[in-house]
Coordinates of C-alpha atoms in Angstrom, one line a residue:
X1 CA 2.1 0.8 21.3
X2 CA 5.0 0.4 20.4
X3 CA 6.5 -0.7 16.7
X4 CA 8.1 -3.7 16.1
X5 CA 8.9 -4.0 12.4
X6 CA 8.5 -1.5 9.9
X7 CA 9.2 -0.4 6.5
X8 CA 8.4 2.7 4.2
X9 CA 8.2 1.7 0.3
X10 CA 7.6 4.4 -2.4
X11 CA 7.8 5.7 -5.9
X12 CA 8.6 8.6 -6.9
X13 CA 9.1 7.7 -10.9
X14 CA 5.7 9.1 -12.9
X15 CA 4.3 5.7 -14.1
X16 CA 1.3 4.4 -15.8
X17 CA -0.9 2.1 -14.1
X18 CA -4.1 0.5 -16.3
X19 CA -8.0 0.7 -14.3
X20 CA -7.9 -2.9 -12.3
X21 CA -3.4 -2.6 -12.6
X22 CA -1.4 -2.8 -8.7
X23 CA 0.4 0.4 -8.5
X24 CA 4.6 -0.3 -8.5
X25 CA 6.7 0.3 -5.6
X26 CA 10.1 0.2 -6.7
X27 CA 12.0 1.7 -4.0
X28 CA 12.2 0.5 -0.4
X29 CA 13.5 4.1 1.9
X30 CA 13.4 2.2 5.4
X31 CA 13.1 -1.3 7.2
X32 CA 14.0 -3.0 10.6
X33 CA 12.6 -5.9 12.3
X34 CA 11.8 -9.6 10.0
X35 CA 8.5 -8.8 10.1
X36 CA 8.0 -7.2 6.5
X37 CA 10.3 -7.2 3.6
X38 CA 8.9 -5.8 -0.1
X39 CA 9.1 -7.9 -3.1
X40 CA 8.6 -6.1 -6.5
X41 CA 5.0 -3.9 -5.8
X42 CA 4.0 -5.5 -3.2
X43 CA 4.9 -6.0 0.8
X44 CA 5.2 -9.4 2.0
X45 CA 4.1 -9.4 6.6
X46 CA 5.3 -12.0 8.0
X47 CA 4.5 -13.4 11.9
X48 CA 1.1 -13.3 13.5
X49 CA -0.1 -9.7 14.8
X50 CA -1.5 -6.9 14.2
X51 CA -0.3 -4.1 11.4
X52 CA -1.1 -0.8 10.9
X53 CA -0.5 0.6 6.8
X54 CA -0.3 4.4 5.8
X55 CA -0.4 4.9 2.2
X56 CA -0.5 8.2 -0.1
X57 CA -0.7 8.7 -3.4
X58 CA -0.9 10.9 -5.3
X59 CA -1.7 10.6 -9.3
X60 CA -2.2 12.6 -12.5
X61 CA -6.0 10.7 -13.7
X62 CA -6.1 10.4 -17.8
X63 CA -9.7 11.8 -18.0
X64 CA -12.1 13.2 -15.6
X65 CA -14.1 10.9 -13.0
X66 CA -12.9 9.0 -9.9
X67 CA -9.8 7.3 -8.9
X68 CA -10.2 4.3 -6.4
X69 CA -7.3 3.6 -4.4
X70 CA -7.1 0.1 -2.3
X71 CA -5.0 -1.7 -0.2
X72 CA -4.8 -5.1 -1.1
X73 CA -4.4 -8.8 0.9
X74 CA -3.4 -11.5 -1.0
X75 CA -5.6 -10.6 -3.9
X76 CA -8.6 -9.4 -1.6
X77 CA -9.3 -6.0 -0.8
X78 CA -9.3 -5.1 2.8
X79 CA -12.7 -3.7 4.3
X80 CA -12.5 0.1 4.0
X81 CA -9.2 0.7 3.1
X82 CA -10.1 2.6 0.1
X83 CA -10.2 6.3 -1.1
X84 CA -12.0 8.1 -4.0
X85 CA -11.0 11.0 -5.6
X86 CA -12.8 12.6 -8.2
X87 CA -10.6 14.0 -10.7
X88 CA -11.3 16.9 -13.6
X89 CA -9.8 16.0 -16.9
X90 CA -6.0 15.5 -16.6
X91 CA -5.9 16.4 -12.7
X92 CA -4.0 15.8 -9.8
X93 CA -5.7 13.0 -7.1
X94 CA -3.9 13.2 -4.1
X95 CA -5.7 10.0 -2.3
X96 CA -4.7 8.7 1.3
X97 CA -5.9 6.4 3.7
X98 CA -4.8 4.0 7.3
X99 CA -5.9 0.4 7.9
X100 CA -4.5 -2.9 10.0
X101 CA -4.4 -6.3 8.8
X102 CA -4.3 -9.0 11.2
X103 CA -2.3 -12.2 10.4
X104 CA -4.0 -15.2 12.6
X105 CA -0.6 -17.3 13.2
X106 CA 3.2 -17.3 12.6
X107 CA 3.0 -19.8 9.8
X108 CA 0.9 -16.9 7.9
X109 CA 2.3 -13.7 5.6
X110 CA 0.3 -11.4 4.2
X111 CA 0.7 -10.2 0.9
X112 CA -0.1 -6.5 0.5
X113 CA -0.6 -4.6 -2.9
X114 CA -2.3 -1.2 -4.4
X115 CA -4.6 -1.6 -6.6
X116 CA -6.5 1.4 -9.0
X117 CA -10.0 1.4 -10.3
X118 CA -12.4 3.4 -12.3
X119 CA -9.9 5.0 -14.1
X120 CA -5.8 4.9 -15.4
X121 CA -3.6 7.4 -13.9
X122 CA -0.1 8.0 -13.8
X123 CA 1.2 8.1 -10.2
X124 CA 3.8 10.9 -9.4
X125 CA 4.3 9.9 -5.9
X126 CA 3.1 6.8 -3.9
X127 CA 4.7 5.7 -0.1
X128 CA 2.9 3.1 1.9
X129 CA 4.3 2.8 5.9
X130 CA 3.6 -0.8 6.7
X131 CA 4.3 -1.0 11.1
X132 CA 3.6 -4.0 13.1
X133 CA 1.7 -3.7 16.7

């Protein structure tokens, strides 16, 4: 498959994120095409088609236990687009996963965000790559 539009957004600043909080995306590293843009902590995809999503998160857990990061599409969990790691007390966890979303018509859009559940964390390095295929 060839890529028609892509965006790579990151947050490389240590940022506290509460349980059920949205992970901030503070910088767009690369972007081309007309279908994808970053708006605050959200990647907006516009236009009918399929979009591949690749997520990588390194975070410092504030307590021992599970840390989960999930992809949300318009505030709804994308099925299977989640990763969970168990942290030692105040330990670093690395979470990554791929996903694919579909937009059915040109009049629709998808607002993609990353949510932390199970434990509060301080993100260390976050990257999200979205490609229209």
